[in-house]
Structure formats: structure tokens, C-alpha cells
Short mmCIF file of C-alpha atoms in Angstrom, two decimals:
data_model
loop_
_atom_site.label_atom_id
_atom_site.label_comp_id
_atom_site.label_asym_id
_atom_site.label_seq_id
_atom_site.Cartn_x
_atom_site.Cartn_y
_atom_site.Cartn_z
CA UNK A 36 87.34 26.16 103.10
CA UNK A 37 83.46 26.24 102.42
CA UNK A 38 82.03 27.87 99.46
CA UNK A 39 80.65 30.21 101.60
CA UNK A 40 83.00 30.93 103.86
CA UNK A 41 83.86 33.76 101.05
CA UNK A 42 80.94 35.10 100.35
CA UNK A 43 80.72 39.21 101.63
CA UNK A 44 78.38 39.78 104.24
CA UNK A 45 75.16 41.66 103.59
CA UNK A 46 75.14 44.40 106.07
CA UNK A 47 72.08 44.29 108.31
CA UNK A 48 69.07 47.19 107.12
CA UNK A 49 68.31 49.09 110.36
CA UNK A 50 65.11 48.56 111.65
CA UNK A 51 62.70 51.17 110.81
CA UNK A 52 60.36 50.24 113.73
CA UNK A 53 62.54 52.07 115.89
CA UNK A 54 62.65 55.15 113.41
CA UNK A 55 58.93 55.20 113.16
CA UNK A 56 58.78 54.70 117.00
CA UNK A 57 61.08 57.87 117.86
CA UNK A 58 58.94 60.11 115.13
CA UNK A 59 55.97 58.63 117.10
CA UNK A 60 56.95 59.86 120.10
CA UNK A 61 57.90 63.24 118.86
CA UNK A 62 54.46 63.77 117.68
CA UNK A 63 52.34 62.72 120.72
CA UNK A 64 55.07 65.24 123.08
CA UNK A 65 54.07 67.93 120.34
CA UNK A 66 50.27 66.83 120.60
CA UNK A 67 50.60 67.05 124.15
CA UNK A 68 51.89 70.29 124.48
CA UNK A 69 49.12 72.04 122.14
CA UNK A 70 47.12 69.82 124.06
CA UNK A 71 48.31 71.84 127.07
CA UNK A 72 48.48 75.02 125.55
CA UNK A 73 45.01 74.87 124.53
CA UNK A 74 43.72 74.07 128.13
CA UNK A 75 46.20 76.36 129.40
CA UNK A 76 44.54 79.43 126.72
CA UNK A 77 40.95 78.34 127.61
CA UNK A 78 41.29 78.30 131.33
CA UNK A 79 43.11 81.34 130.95
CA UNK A 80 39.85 82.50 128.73
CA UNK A 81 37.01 81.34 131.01
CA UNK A 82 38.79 83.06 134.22
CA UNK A 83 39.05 86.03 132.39
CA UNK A 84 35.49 86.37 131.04
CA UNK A 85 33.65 84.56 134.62
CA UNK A 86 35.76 87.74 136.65
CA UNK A 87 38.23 85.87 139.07
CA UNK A 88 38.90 86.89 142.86
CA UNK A 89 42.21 88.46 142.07
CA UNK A 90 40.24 91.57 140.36
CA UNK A 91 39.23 94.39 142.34
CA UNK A 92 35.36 93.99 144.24
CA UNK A 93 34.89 97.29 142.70
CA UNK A 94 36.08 99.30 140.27
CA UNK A 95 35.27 103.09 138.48
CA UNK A 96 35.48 104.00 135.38
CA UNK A 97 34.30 107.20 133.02
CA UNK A 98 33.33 106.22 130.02
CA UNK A 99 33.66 109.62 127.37
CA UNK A 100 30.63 109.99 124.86
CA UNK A 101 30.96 108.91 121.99
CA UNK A 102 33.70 105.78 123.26
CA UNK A 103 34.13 102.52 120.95
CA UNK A 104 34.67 99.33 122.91
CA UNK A 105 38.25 99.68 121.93
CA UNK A 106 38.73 102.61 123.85
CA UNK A 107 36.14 100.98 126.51
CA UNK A 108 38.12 97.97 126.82
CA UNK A 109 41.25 99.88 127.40
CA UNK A 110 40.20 102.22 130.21
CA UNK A 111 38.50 98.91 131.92
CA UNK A 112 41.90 97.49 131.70
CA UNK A 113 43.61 100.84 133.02
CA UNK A 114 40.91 100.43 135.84
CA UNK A 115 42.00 96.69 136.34
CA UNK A 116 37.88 96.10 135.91
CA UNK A 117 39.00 93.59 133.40
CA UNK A 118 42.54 92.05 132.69
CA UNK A 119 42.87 91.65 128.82
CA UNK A 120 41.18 94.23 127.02
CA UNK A 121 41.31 92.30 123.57
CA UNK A 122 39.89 89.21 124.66
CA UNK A 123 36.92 92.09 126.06
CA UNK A 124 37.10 93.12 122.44
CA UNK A 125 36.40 90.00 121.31
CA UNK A 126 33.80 89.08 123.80
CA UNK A 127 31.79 92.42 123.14
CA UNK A 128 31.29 91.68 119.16
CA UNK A 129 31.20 88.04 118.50
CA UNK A 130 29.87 86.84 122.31
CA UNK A 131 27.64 89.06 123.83
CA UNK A 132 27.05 91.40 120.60
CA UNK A 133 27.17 94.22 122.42
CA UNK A 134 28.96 96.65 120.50
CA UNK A 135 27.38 100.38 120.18
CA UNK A 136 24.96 99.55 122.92
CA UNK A 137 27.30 100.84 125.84
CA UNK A 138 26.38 104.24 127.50
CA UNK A 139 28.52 107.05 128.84
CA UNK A 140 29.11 108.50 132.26
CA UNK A 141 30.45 107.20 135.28
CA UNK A 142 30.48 103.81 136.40
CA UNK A 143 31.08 101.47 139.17
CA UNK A 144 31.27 97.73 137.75
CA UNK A 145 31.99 94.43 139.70
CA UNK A 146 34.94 93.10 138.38
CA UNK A 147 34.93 89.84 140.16
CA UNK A 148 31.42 89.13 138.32
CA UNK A 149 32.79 88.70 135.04
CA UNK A 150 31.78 90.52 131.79
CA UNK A 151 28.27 89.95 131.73
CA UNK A 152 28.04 91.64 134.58
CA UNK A 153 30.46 94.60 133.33
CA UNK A 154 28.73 94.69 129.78
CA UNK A 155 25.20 94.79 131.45
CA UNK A 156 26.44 97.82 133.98
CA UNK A 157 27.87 99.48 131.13
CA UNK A 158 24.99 99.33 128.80
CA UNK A 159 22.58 101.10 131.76
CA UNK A 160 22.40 104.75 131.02
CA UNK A 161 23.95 106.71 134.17
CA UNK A 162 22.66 110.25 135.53
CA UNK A 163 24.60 112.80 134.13
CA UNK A 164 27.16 115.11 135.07
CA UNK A 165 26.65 118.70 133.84
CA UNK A 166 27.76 119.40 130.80
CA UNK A 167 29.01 122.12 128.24
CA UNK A 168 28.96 122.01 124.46
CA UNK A 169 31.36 123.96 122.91
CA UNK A 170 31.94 124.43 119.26
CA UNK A 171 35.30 124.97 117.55
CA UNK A 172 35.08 126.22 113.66
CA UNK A 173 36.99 124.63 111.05
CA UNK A 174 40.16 126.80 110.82
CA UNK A 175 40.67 127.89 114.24
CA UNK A 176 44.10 128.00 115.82
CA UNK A 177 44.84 126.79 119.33
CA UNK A 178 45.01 130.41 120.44
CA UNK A 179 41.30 130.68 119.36
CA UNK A 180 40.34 127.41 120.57
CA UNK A 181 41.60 128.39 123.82
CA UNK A 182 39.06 131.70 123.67
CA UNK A 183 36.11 129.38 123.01
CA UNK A 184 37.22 127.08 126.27
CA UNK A 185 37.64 130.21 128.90
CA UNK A 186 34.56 131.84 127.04
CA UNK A 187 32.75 128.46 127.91
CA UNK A 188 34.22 128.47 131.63
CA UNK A 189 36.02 125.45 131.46
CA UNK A 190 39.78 126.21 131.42
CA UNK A 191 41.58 129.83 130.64
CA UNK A 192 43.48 130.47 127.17
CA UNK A 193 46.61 129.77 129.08
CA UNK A 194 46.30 126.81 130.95
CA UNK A 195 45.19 125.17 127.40
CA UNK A 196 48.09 126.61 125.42
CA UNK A 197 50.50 125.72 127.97
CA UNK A 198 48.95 121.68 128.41
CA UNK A 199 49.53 121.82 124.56
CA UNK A 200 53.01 122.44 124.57
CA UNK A 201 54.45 120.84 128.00
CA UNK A 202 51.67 117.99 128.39
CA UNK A 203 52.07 114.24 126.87
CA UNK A 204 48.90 112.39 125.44
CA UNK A 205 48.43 108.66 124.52
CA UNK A 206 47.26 108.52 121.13
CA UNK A 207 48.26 106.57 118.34
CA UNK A 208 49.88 109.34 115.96
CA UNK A 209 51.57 110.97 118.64
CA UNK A 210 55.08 109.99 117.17
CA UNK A 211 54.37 111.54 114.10
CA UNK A 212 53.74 115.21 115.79
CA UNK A 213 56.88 116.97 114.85
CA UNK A 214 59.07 117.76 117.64
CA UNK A 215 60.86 120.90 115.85
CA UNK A 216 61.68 123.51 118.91
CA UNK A 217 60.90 126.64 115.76
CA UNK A 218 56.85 125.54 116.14
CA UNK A 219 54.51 127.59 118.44
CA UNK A 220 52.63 125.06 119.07
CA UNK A 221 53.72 121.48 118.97
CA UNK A 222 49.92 120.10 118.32
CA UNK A 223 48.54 123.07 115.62
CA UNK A 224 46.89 120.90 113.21
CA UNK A 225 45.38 117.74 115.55
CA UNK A 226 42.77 119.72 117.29
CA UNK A 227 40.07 118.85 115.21
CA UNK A 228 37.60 121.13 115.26
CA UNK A 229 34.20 119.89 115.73
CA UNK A 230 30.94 120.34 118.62
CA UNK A 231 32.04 118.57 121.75
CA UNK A 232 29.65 117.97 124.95
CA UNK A 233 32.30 118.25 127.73
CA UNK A 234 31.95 117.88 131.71
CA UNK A 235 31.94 121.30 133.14
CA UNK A 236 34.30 120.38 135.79
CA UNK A 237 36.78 118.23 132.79
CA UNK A 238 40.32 118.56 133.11
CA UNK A 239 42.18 120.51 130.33
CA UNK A 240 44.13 117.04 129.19
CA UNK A 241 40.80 115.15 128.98
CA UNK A 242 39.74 117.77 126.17
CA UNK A 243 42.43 117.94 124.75
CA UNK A 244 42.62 114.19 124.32
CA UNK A 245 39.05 113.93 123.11
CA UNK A 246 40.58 116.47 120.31
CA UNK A 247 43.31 114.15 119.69
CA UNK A 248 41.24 110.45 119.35
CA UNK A 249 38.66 112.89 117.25
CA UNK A 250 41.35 113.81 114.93
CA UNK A 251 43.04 110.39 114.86
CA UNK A 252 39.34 108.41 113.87
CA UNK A 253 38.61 111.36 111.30
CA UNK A 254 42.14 111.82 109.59
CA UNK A 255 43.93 108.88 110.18
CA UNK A 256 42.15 106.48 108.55
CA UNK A 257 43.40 103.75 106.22
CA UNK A 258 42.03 105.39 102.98
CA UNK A 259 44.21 108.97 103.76
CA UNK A 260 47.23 106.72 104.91
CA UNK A 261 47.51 105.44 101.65
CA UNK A 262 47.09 108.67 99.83
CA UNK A 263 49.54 110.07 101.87
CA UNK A 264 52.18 107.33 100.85
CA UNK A 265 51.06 107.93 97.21
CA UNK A 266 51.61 111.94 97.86
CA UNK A 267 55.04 111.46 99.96
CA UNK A 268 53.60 113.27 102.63
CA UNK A 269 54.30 112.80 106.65
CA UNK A 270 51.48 113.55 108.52
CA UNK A 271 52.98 116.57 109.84
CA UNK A 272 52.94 117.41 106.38
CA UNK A 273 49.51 116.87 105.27
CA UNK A 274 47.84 118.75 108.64
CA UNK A 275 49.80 121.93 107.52
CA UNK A 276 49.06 121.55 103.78
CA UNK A 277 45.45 121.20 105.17
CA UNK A 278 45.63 124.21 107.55
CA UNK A 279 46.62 126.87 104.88
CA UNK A 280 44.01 125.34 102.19
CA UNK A 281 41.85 125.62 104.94
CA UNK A 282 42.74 128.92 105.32
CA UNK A 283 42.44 130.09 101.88
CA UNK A 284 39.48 128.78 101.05
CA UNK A 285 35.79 129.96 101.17
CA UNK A 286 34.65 126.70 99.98
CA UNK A 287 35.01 123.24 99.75
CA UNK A 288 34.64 123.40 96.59
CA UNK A 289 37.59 125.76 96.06
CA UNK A 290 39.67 123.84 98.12
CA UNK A 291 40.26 121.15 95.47
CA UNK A 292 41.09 124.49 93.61
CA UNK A 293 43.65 125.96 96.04
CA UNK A 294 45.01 122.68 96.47
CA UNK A 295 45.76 122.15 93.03
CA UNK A 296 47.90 125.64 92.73
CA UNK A 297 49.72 124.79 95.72
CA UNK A 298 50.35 121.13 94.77
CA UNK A 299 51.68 122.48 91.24
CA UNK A 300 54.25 124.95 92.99
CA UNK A 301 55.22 121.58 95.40
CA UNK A 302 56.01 119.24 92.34
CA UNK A 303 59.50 118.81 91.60
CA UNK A 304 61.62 120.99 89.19
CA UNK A 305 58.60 123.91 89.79
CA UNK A 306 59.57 127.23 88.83
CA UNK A 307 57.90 128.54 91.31
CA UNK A 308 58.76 126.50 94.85
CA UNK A 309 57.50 128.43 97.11
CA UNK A 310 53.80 128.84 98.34
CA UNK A 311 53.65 132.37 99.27
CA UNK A 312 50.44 131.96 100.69
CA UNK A 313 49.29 135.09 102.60
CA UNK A 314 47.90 133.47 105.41
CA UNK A 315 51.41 132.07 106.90
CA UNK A 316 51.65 135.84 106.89
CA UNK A 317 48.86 136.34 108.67
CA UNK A 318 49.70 134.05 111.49
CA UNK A 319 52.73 135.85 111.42
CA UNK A 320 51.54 139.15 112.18
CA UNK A 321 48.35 138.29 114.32
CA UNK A 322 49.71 135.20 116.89
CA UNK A 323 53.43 134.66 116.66
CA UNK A 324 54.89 138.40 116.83
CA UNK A 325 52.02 139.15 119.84
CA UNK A 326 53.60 135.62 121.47
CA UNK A 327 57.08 137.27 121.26
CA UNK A 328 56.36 140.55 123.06
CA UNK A 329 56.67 142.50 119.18
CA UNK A 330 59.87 140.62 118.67
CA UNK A 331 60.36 136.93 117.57
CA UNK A 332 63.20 135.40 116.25
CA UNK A 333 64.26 135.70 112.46
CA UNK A 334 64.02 131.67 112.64
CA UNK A 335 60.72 131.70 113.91
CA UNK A 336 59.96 133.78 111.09
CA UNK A 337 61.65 132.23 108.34
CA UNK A 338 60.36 129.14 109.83
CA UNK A 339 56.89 130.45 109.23
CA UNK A 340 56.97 132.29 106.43
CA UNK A 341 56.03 130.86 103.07
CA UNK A 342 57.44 133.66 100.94
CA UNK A 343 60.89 133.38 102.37
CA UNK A 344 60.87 129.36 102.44
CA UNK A 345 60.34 126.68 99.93
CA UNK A 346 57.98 123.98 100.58
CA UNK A 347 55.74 123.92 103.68
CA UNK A 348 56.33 126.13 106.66
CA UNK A 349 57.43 124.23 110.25
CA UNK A 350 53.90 123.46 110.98
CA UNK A 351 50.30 123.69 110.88
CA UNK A 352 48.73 127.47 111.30
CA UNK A 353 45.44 126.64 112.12
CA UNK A 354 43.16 123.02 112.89
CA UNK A 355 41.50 122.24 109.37
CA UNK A 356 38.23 120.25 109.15
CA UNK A 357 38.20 116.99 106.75
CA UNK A 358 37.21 118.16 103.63
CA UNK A 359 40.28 120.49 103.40
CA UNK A 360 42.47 117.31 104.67
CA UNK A 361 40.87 115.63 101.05
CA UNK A 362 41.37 118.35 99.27
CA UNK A 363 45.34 118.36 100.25
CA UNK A 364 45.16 114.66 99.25
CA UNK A 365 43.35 114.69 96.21
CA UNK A 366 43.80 118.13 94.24
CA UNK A 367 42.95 115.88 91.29
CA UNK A 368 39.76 116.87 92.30
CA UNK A 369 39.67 120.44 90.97
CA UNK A 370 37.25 122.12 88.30
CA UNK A 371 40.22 124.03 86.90
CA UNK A 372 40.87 123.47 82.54
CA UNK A 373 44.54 123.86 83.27
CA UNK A 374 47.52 123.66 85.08
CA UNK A 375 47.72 127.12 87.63
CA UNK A 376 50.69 128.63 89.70
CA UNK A 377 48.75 131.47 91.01
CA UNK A 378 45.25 132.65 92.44
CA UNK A 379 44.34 135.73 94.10
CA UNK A 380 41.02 137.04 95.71
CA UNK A 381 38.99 139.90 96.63
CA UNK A 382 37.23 141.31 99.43
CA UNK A 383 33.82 139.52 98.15
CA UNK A 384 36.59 136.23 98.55
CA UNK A 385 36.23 135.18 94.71
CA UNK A 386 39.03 133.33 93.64
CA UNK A 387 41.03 134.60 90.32
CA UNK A 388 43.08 131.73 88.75
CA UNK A 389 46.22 132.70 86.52
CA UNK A 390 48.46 130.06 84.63
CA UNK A 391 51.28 132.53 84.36
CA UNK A 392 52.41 134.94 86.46
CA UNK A 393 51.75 137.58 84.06
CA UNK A 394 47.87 136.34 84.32
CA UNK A 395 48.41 136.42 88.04
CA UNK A 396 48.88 140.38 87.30
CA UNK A 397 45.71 140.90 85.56
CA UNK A 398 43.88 138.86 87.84
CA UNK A 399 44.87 141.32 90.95
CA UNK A 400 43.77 144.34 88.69
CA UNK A 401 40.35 142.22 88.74
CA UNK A 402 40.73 141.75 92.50
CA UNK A 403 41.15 145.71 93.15
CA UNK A 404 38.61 146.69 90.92
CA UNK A 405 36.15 144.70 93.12
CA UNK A 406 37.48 146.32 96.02
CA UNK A 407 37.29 149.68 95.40
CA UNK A 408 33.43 149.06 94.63
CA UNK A 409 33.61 148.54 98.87
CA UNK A 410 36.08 151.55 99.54
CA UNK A 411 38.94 149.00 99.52
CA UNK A 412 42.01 150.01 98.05
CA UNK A 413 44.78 147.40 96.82
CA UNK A 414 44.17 143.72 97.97
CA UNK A 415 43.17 141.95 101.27
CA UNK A 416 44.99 139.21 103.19
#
């Protein structure tokens, strides 16, 4: 046999042209379909923002006062005036640069002429409806509220209360409104109180909501979101903390004060766990017992009442304004020299602070002896 009749055989290296030529393929199908995609999006994109014939020829739409375009672009989406209320969004800051230019009142925009044509209609101030401005103090209840709106003609005390507790409303913190059958009234403590121009012929829900988005852009912001992680507190939490600081305090500046006592009897391993603040009472006496006829529930109360329960009561007692929602975040904030379980005050609503409870004692001899000056005997709620 010949020499190389027993030599092995190499075996044959695959070609790599044909490897190269498969991954070549792959990558023009994926450049083709981003390709697509992309021409897809920015059809999709033009269509939107030059209006297109399957919009309405007219649509109307209220615009609140004081609106954002985010809230803008949603109710022109509700009204199917536009179809994508972010890429409106994005169209009103970066394209047209027409952010805080927009008007409010009552429109009637041309869909099918794009958003020039919206955002130009929309920036035209409209004749106005008639309108009431109503004011609701800091630390005001729902039940008072409700006096201010039938005082003002524009609902009755108990068409408010009753859209409060049976009603739904779209805002973003609406999940976090406890649900707990014991409250009186599921949304105590997101009425933010403030001056509001309203329409005199507004429906109760509308006001109600523009209490809502109020409370959402003042409260829920990202700064108090992270305090409230830091704190442990649930949102439900912090707007009833706020409402009895709110409560107990003639000042802001003794609200860092309050806040501070009651944050002290909150911390774990306390001696003293309880708040016993005299304004749960107070709600007690004045709102929930008239509610019940004279004759609420011993859950109710126990639900309510801070000297009979640790930690916060079931919810909110009154609608605080933001500096008592910073002062339940940040009692660091105090001008106390110390660390104080107890305060009381007199009828002139000067705060006495006491370290130990046989301070507190002294400190509500103080508190009388003020008040008999004004023919006031004992203390004051």
C-alpha cells in the first residue's frame, strides 16, 4: 500500500462564511424590525399630534382653575379631544412650550385639527361662569366644611357628608384612604383646607375632587413620602397625626412642639403609649355622639378615643393645613431643651411643657391659675 494510504484524515474546518452569513441575516431582520417600529411609532406620532379623522369634529371640555397639563391632558383624553395624553404631555413642554399658559373655563376644541389647534383654543381665556369663593380654615372637619358649602349656596351639609362616604373619586392616593367601617368619615384628613373659586352651579363630587388633587399636590409630594418611610407612617397615619397637632396647636411654631410630645409617647417601649389628647375627646362629644342620635357604639368610641387606645385613633378628626403635616414629620424641629411626655394649656392657649408626669401636675396648677384670672375654673379642652 502507499505511504499515504495510512495517514488519518484531517477533518474538514466548517466554513465560517456561512456562520457569518446566518449572524448577518439575523441582524438586518432585527434592523428591519426597529426599522419598522420606528416608522410604525412616528406615524403613529405625527397622526396623533396633526388630529386624524377618526377623532371627534368637536369636542368639550372644562378645564378647573388652577389645572396642570397633566390633568389637562387627561380630561382631553377622557373627552377623546386627543388620543394619548402623554405624548400631549410631551408635546406641551418640549414642542410647543406651552406649559402654564393654558386658561380655564369651558371649551370647545377641534380635535381633528391637531394640537396646535387644541393648545391655541386652550390658551384663549373663555367668559366665565359665575363663581363662588369659599374658604375652609385649617382644622375644620367635614361636618364644618359642609356648613361653609350650604352657607355659600352650593350644596347642603348633607349631600356633602353623604358624597364623602358613599361616592368614589379618581385620585392617586385613593388606595391609601383607610377603608375601616369604625371611621365617620372615610375622607377626614384629605380635604385640604384652603380658598377655592368654585362654579356656583358645581356638582358636590367636582369639589370634592378639587379637595382631593389639592391635598394630593400639597401632601403627597416626594419630599413627605420619604419622611414618611423614614417615620413608618401610612398615610392614613400621618393625616391623623396631623389633624390632632393641628388641633392642639395655636401655632406653627408650637406644632413642632406638640409634635415632639406626641412623637415621644409613639416611640417604642414608651411608658406612656397613649396620646390622650383632649381633642379626640372633643370630636367625641361635639360630632360623633350628635351623629349617633346621643348613642354611638362603645367601638366607635374606643375607636376614637385616645385615652382608652394606644397609638393613633381610627382616623383623622379634622383636615390639617401643611405646616402641621411637617410638623408630624419632622418634630425634630422643636425649641424644646428636653425630652417631654406631657403639655397642658390654658384658656389664654399657652402651652406648659412637663418632662415627668409629676411636672405635668404643676404645670396644670399654672394652667388654672391663669384661668381663674378669666372666671375659669379647672382646665379647658
Amino acid at each position: 500500500m502507499a505511504q499515504g494510504q495510512y495517514e488519518e484524515r484531517r477533518p474538514r474546518r466548517r466554513s465560517r462564511r456561512r456562520r457569518r452569513s446566518s449572524g448577518g441575516i439575523i441582524l438586518l431582520g432585527l434592523l428591519a424590525t426597529v426599522v419598522i417600529l420606528a416608522g410604525a411609532g412616528y406615524f403613529y406620532y405625527t397622526g396623533e399630534v396633526n388630529g386624524s379623522s377618526s377623532r371627534p369634529k368637536t369636542a368639550q371640555v372644562e378645564i378647573p382653575q388652577g389645572a396642570g397639563t397633566a390633568e389637562i391632558a387627561a380630561l382631553l383624553k377622557e373627552a377623546d379631544a386627543v388620543g394619548n395624553d402623554l405624548i400631549f404631555r410631551f408635546y406641551s413642554k418640549y414642542v410647543a412650550k406651552a406649559d402654564g399658559s393654558y386658561q380655564y373655563g369651558s371649551f370647545t376644541l377641534s380635535p381633528r385639527d391637531g394640537y396646535d389647534s387644541i393648545i391655541q383654543e386652550l390658551q384663549q381665556v373663555q367668559q366665565r361662569l359665575e363663581t363662588v369663593t369659599v374658604t375652609f380654615p385649617e382644622g375644620y372637619n367635614a361636618f364644618q366644611m359642609g356648613d361653609v358649602l350650604e352657607d355659600a349656596g352650593l350644596c347642603t351639609r348633607e349631600e356633602f357628608l353623604t358624597a364623602l362616604k358613599e361616592h368614589s373619586f379618581d385620585v392617586g392616593f385613593i388606595g391609601e384612604v383607610s377603608s375601616d367601617p369604625l371611621k365617620l368619615i372615610p375622607l377626614e384628613g384629605f380635604l385640604f383646607p384652603d380658598t377655592y373659586e368654585l362654579y356656583a352651579d358645581e356638582a358636590v363630587d367636582s369639589i370634592i375632587l378639587r379637595m382631593l388633587r389639592n391635598f394630593e399636590k400639597r401632601v403627597c409630594t416626594p419630599e413627605n413620602r420619604q419622611a414618611m418611610a423614614e417615620r413608618g407612617y401610612t398615610l392614613e397615619e400621618l393625616a391623623t397625626f396631623a389633624s390632632i397637632i393641628q388641633k392642639e396647636s395655636a401655632s406653627v411654631a408650637e406644632m413642632y412642639n406638640v409634635s415632639s410630645v406626641f412623637t415621644n409617647r409613639l416611640a417604642a417601649g414608651s411608658e406612656y403609649p397613649r396620646l390622650e389628647s383632649c381633642t379626640t375627646n372633643n370630636f367625641i362629644n361635639d360630632y360623633i355622639t350628635p351623629y349617633f342620635g346621643g348613642s354611638p357604639s362603645q367601638e366607635v368610641l374606643t375607636a376614637y378615643d385616645t385615652y382608652d387606645r394606644s397609638g393613633f385613633p381610627v382616623g383623622a378628626i379634622a383636615n390639617a393645613g401643611a405646616d402641621a403635616f411637617d410638623a408630624a414629620l419632622h418634630p425634630e424641629k422643636n425649641t424644646l431643651d428636653g425630652t417631654y411626655y406631657f403639655f397642658v394649656t390654658d384658656v389664654e392657649y399657652t402651652h406648659y411643657y412637663g418632662r415627668t408626669f409629676q411636672e405635668h401636675l404643676q404645670n396644670i396648677e399654672k394652667a388654672k391659675a391663669v384661668n381663674r384670672r378669666y372666671g375659669i375654673e379647672g382646665l379647658i379642652s
